[in-house]
Coordinates of C-alpha atoms in Angstrom, one line a residue:
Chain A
X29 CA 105.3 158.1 113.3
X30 CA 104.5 160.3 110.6
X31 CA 101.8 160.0 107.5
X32 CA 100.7 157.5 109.8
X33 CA 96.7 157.5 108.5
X34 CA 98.6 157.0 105.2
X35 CA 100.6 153.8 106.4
X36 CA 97.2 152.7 108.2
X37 CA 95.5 152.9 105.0
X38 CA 98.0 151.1 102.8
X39 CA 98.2 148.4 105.4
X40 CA 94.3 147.9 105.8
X41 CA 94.3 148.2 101.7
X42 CA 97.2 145.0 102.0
X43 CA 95.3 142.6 103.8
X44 CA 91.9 143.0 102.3
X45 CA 93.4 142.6 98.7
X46 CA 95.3 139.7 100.4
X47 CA 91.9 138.4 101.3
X48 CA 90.1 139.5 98.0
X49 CA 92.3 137.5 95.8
X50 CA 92.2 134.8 98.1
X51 CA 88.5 134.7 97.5
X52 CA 88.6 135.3 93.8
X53 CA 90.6 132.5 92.7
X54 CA 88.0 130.2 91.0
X55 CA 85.7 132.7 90.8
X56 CA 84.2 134.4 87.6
X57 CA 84.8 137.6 86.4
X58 CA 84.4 140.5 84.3
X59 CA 87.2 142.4 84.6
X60 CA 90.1 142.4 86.0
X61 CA 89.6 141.8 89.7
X62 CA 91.8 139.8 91.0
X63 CA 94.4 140.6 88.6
X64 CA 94.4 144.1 90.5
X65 CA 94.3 143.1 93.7
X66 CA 97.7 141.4 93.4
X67 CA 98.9 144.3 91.9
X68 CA 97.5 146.3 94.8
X69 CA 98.6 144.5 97.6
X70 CA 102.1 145.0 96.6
X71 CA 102.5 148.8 96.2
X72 CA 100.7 149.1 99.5
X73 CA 102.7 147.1 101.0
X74 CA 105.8 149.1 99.9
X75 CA 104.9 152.1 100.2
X76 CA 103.8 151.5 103.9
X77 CA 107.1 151.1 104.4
X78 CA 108.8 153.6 102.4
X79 CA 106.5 156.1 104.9
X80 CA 107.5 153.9 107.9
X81 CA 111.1 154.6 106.9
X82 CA 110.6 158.1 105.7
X83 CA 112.0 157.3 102.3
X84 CA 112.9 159.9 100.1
X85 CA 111.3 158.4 97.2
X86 CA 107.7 158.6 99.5
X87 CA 106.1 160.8 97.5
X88 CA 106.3 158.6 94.1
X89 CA 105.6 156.0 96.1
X90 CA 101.7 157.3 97.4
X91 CA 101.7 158.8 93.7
X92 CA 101.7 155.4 92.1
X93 CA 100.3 153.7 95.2
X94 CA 97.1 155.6 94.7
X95 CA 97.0 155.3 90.8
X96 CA 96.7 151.5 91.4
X97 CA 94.5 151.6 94.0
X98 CA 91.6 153.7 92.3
X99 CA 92.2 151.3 89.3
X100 CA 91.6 148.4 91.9
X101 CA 88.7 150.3 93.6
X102 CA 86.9 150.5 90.3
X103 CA 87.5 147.0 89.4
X104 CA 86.6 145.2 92.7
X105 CA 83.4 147.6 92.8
X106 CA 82.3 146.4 89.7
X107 CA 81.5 143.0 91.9
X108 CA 78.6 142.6 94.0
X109 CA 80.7 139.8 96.8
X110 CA 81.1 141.1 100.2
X111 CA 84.6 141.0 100.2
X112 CA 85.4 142.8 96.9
X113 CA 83.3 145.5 98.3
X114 CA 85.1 146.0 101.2
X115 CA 88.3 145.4 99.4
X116 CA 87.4 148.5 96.6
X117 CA 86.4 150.6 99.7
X118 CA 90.0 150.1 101.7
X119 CA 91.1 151.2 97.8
X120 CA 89.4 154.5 97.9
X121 CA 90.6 155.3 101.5
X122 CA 94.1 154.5 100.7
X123 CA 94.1 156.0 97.4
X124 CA 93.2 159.6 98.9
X125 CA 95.3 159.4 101.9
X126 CA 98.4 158.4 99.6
X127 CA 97.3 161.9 96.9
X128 CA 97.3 163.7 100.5
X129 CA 100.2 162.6 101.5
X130 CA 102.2 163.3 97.8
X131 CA 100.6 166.4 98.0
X132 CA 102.1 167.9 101.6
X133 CA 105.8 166.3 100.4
X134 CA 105.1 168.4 97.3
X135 CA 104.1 171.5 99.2
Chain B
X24 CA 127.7 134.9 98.1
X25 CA 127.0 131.6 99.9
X26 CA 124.3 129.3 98.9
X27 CA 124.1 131.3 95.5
X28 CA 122.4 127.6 93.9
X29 CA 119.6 127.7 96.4
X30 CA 119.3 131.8 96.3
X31 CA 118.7 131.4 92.4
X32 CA 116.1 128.5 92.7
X33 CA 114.2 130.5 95.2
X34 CA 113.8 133.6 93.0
X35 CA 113.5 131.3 89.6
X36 CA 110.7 129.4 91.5
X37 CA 109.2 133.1 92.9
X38 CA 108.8 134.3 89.4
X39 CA 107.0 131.1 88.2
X40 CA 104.9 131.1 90.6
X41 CA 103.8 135.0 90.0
X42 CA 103.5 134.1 86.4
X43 CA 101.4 130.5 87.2
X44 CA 99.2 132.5 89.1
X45 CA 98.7 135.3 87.0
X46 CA 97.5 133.1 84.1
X47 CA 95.5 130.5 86.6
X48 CA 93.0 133.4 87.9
X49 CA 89.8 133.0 85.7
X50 CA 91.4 129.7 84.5
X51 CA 89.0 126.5 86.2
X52 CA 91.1 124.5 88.5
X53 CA 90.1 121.1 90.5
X54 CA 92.8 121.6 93.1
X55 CA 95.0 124.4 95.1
X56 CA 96.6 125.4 91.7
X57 CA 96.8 128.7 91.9
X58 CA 96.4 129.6 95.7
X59 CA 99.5 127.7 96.0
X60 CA 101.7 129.6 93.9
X61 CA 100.7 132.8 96.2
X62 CA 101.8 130.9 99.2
X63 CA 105.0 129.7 97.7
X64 CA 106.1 132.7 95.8
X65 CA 106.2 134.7 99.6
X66 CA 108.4 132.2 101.0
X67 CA 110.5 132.0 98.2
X68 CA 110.8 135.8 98.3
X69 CA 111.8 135.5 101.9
X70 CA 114.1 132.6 102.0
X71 CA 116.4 134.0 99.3
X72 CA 116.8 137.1 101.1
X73 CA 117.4 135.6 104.5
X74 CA 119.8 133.8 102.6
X75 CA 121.4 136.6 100.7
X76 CA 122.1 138.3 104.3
X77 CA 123.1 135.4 106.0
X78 CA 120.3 134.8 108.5
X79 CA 120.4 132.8 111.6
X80 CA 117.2 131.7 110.3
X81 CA 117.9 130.6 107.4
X82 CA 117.6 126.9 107.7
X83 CA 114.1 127.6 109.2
X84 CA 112.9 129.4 106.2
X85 CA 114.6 127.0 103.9
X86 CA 112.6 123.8 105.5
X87 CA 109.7 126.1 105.8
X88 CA 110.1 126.9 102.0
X89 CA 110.8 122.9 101.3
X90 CA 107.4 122.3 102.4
X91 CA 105.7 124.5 100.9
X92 CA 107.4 124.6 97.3
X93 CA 106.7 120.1 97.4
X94 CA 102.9 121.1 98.2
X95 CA 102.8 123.7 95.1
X96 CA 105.0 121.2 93.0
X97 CA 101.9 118.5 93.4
X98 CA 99.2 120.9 92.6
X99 CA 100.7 122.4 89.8
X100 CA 102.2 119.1 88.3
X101 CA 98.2 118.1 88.3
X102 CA 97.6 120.8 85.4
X103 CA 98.4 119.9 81.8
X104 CA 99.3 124.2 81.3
X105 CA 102.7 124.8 80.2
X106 CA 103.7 127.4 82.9
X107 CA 101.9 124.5 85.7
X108 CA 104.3 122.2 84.2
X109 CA 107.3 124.7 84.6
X110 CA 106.0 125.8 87.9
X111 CA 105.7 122.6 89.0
X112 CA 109.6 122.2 87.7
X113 CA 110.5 125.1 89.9
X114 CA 108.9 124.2 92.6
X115 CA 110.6 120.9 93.2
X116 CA 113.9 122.4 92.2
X117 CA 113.9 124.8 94.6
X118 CA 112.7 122.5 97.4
X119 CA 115.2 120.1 96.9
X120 CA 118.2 123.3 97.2
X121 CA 116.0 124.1 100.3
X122 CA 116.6 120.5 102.1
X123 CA 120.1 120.6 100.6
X124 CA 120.9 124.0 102.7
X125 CA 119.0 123.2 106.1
X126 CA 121.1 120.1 106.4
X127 CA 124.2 121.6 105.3
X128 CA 123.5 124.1 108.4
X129 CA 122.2 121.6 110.8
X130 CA 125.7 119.7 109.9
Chain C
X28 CA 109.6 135.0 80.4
X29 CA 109.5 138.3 78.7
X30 CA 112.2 140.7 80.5
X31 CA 113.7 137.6 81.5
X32 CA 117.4 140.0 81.8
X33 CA 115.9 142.9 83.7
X34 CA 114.7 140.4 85.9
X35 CA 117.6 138.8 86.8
X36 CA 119.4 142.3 86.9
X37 CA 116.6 143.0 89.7
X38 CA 117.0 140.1 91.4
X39 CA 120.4 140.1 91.4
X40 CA 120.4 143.5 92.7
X41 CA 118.5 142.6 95.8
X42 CA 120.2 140.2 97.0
X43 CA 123.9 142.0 96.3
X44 CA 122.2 145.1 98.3
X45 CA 121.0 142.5 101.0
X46 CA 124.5 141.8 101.7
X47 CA 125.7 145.0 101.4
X48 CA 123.0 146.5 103.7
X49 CA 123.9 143.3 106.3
X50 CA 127.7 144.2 106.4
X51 CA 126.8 148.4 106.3
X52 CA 125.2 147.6 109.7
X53 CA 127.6 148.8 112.0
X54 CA 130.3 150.3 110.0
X55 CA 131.3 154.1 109.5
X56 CA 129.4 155.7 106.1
X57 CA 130.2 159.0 105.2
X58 CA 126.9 158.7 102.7
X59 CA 123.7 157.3 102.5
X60 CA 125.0 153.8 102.0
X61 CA 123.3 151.5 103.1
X62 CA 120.3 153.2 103.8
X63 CA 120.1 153.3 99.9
X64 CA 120.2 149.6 99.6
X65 CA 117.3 149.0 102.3
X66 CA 115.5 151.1 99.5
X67 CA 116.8 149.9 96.3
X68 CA 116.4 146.1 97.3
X69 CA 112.3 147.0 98.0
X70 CA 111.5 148.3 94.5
X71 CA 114.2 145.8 92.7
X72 CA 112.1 142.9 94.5
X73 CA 108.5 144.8 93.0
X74 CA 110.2 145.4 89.8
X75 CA 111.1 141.9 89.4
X76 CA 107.4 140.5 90.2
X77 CA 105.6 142.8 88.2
X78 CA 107.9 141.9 85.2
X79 CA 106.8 138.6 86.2
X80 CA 103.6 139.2 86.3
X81 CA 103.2 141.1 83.2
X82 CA 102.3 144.3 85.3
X83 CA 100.5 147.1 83.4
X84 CA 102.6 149.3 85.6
X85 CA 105.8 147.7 84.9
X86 CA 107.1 150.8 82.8
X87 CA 106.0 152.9 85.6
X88 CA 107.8 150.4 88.5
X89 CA 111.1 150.3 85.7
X90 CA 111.4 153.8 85.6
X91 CA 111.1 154.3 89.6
X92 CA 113.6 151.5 89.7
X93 CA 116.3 152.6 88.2
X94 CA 116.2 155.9 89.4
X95 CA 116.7 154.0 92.9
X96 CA 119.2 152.1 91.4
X97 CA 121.2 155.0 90.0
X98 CA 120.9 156.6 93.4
X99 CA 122.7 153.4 95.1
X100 CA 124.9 152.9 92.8
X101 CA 126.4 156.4 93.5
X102 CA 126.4 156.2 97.1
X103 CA 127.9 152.5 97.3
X104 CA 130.6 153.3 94.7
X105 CA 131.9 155.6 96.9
X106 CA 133.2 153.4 99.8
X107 CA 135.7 150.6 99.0
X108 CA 134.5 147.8 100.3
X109 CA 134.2 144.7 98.2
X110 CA 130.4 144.0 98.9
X111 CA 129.7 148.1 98.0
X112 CA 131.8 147.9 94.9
X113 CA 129.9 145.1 94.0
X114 CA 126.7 145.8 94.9
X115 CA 127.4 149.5 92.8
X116 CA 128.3 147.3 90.3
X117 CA 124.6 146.0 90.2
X118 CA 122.7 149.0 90.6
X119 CA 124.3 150.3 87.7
X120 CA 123.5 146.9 85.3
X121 CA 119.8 147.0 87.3
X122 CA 119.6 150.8 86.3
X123 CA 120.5 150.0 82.8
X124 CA 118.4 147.0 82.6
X125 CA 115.2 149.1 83.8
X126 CA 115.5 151.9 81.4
X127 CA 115.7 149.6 78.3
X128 CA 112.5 147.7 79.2
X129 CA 110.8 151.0 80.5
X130 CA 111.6 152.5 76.7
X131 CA 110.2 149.4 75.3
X132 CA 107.1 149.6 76.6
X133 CA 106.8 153.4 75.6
X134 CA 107.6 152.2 72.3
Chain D
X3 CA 89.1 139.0 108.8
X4 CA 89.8 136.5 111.3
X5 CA 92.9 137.1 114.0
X6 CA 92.7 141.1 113.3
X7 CA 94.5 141.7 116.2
X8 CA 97.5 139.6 115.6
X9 CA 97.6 140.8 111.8
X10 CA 97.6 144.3 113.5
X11 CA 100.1 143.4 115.8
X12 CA 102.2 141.9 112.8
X13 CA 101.7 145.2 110.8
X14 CA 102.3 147.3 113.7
X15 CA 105.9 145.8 114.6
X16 CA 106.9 145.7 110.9
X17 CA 106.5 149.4 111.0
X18 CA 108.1 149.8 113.9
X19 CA 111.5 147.8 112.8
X20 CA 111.5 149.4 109.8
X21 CA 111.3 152.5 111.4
X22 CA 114.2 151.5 114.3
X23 CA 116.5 149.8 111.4
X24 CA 116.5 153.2 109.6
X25 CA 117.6 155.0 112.9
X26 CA 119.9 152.4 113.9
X27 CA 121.9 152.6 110.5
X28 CA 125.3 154.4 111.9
X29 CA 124.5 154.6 115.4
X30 CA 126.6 152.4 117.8
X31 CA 125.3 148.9 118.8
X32 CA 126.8 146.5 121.0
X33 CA 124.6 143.7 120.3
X34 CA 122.2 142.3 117.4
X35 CA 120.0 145.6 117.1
X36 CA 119.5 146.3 114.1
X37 CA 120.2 143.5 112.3
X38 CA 117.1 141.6 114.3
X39 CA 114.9 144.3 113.3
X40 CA 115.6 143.8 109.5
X41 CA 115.1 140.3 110.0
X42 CA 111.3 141.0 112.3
X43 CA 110.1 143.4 109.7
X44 CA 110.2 140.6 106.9
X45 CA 108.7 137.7 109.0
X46 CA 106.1 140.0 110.2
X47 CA 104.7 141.3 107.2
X48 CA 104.3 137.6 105.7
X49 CA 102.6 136.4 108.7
X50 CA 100.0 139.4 108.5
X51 CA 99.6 138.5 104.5
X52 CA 99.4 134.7 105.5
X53 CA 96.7 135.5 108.2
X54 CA 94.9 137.5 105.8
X55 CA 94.5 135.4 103.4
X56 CA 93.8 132.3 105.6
X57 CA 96.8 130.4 104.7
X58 CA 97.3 126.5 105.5
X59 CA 100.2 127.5 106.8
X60 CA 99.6 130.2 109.5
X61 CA 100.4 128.2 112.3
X62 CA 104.0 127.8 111.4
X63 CA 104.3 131.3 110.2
X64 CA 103.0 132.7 113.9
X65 CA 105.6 130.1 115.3
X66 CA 108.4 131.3 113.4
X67 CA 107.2 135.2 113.5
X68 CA 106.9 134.9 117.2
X69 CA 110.3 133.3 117.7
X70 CA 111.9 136.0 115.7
X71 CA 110.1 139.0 117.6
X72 CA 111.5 137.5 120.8
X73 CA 114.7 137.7 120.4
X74 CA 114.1 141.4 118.1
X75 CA 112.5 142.5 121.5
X76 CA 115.6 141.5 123.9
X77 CA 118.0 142.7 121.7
X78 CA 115.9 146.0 121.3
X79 CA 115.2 146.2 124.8
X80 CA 118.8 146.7 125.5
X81 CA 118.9 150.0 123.6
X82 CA 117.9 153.3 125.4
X83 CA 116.9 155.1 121.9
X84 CA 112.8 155.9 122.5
X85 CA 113.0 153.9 118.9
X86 CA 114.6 151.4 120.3
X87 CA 111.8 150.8 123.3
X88 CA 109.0 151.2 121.4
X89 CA 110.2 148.5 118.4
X90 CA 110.8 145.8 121.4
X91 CA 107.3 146.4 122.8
X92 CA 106.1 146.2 119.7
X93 CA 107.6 142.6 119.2
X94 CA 106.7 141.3 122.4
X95 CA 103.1 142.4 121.9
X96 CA 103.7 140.6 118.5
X97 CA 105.5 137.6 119.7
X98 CA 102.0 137.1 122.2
X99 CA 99.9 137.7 119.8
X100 CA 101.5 135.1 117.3
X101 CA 102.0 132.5 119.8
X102 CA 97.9 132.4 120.6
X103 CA 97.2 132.3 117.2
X104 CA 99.3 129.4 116.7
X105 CA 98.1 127.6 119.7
X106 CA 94.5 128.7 118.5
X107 CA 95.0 126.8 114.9
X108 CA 96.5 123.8 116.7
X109 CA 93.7 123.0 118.9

């Protein structure tokens, strides 16, 4: 399959949002983690998908996918629990592979 | 489209929910208010659109969606907040449809 | 619910391009029906939940969403059968729906 | 994250209907291929999120997912395509992993 470090990403990105909010609920914070992790979880999961597929709406799919995501890795890395670090570092990952991946559909 | 009454409780319990969780995080809770709203707004999500196509699941998701809407109906009726309260509405709404349509197939 | 008609136009757009996509299956298409309704009832179910939600992105997912939707609407307009014409029919409304709330929030 | 593999599993059989669906669209079928796959891709991307998140109700989601991938993999199986082949290995691979997770939970 193609872009398929992209769709990896996105889908790793899913399930530790999935867990992150999980986690969060009840939880204090300062910002808006978990808020972004809801958000997050979604366009991942969409946009792994749309690549699956090969949509031709891929590319603003991985644009907006990794606008979210560095919003969510900034948020969740504002939090010193385990599992919003992991969460805001599946962010980052995804968030680069989805620019790379807009970028080559661009090119 | 068939089951169009059960179809439109699903989704107007899906958007609830999203909106009952979305003002529950950071909110204190003494019970599974708001992790139940992210359970039941995914099977909500689901069962409307098995239904929609037709699916020879669709009594499956529709007793599966019962269940879990009459769980998130307790939790949020236990909160005094006004979107709990119309969650909560929602939620037993949309289970009732739910039993209505897996007998009607089962018939 | 804020949005509370773009949100039905969304919803009601998935589940009309659910159908459509179910009875596509199969058929001759001389376009890109029905891959566009595999697409189109993806972003109309986001669209729907971040609306919900009270997404910060929800201009962003509106604006993506009724491109999609305009795209569909095209391509299912173009064969006669009743669950296409209809399903055009919503694409179109969805389209609308999503352009008004997307120029709202730029407002 | 507890029951990696079967999220993985999950995720990778989603991608892989989504994937045969989009081929299948216009191609000849003489059985339930690719309606089945439309139906696997859904089941299987809630049951990841479910796992992920640690749901109550994970058990009955592998139950269902596993069901659903076993009759996506026979009707598959009966297609030549490559696409075809690979999606119904995917589901059995799937349908295991779902049905250990579910027997895991109940014990």
């Amino acid at each position: 399959m193609n872009y398929q470090e992209c769709i990896d990403a996105c889908l790793k990105c899913m399930t530790d949002c999935e867990y992150c909010l999980e986690k969060m609920i009840g939880k204090n914070s300062h910002n808006d983690c978990p808020h972004c992790c809801r958000e997050c979880l979604d366009i991942c999961d969409l946009c792994a998908k749309a690549l699956a597929r090969g949509s031709k709406y891929s590319a603003q799919y991985c644009e907006l996918c990794a606008e979210i995501c560095e919003w969510c890795a900034e948020q969740c890395a504002a939090h010193d629990h385990e599992h919003c670090q992991k969460c805001a570092e599946s962010c980052r990952k995804c968030a680069e592979e989805c620019r790379e991946v807009a970028m080559k559909i661009a090119a």
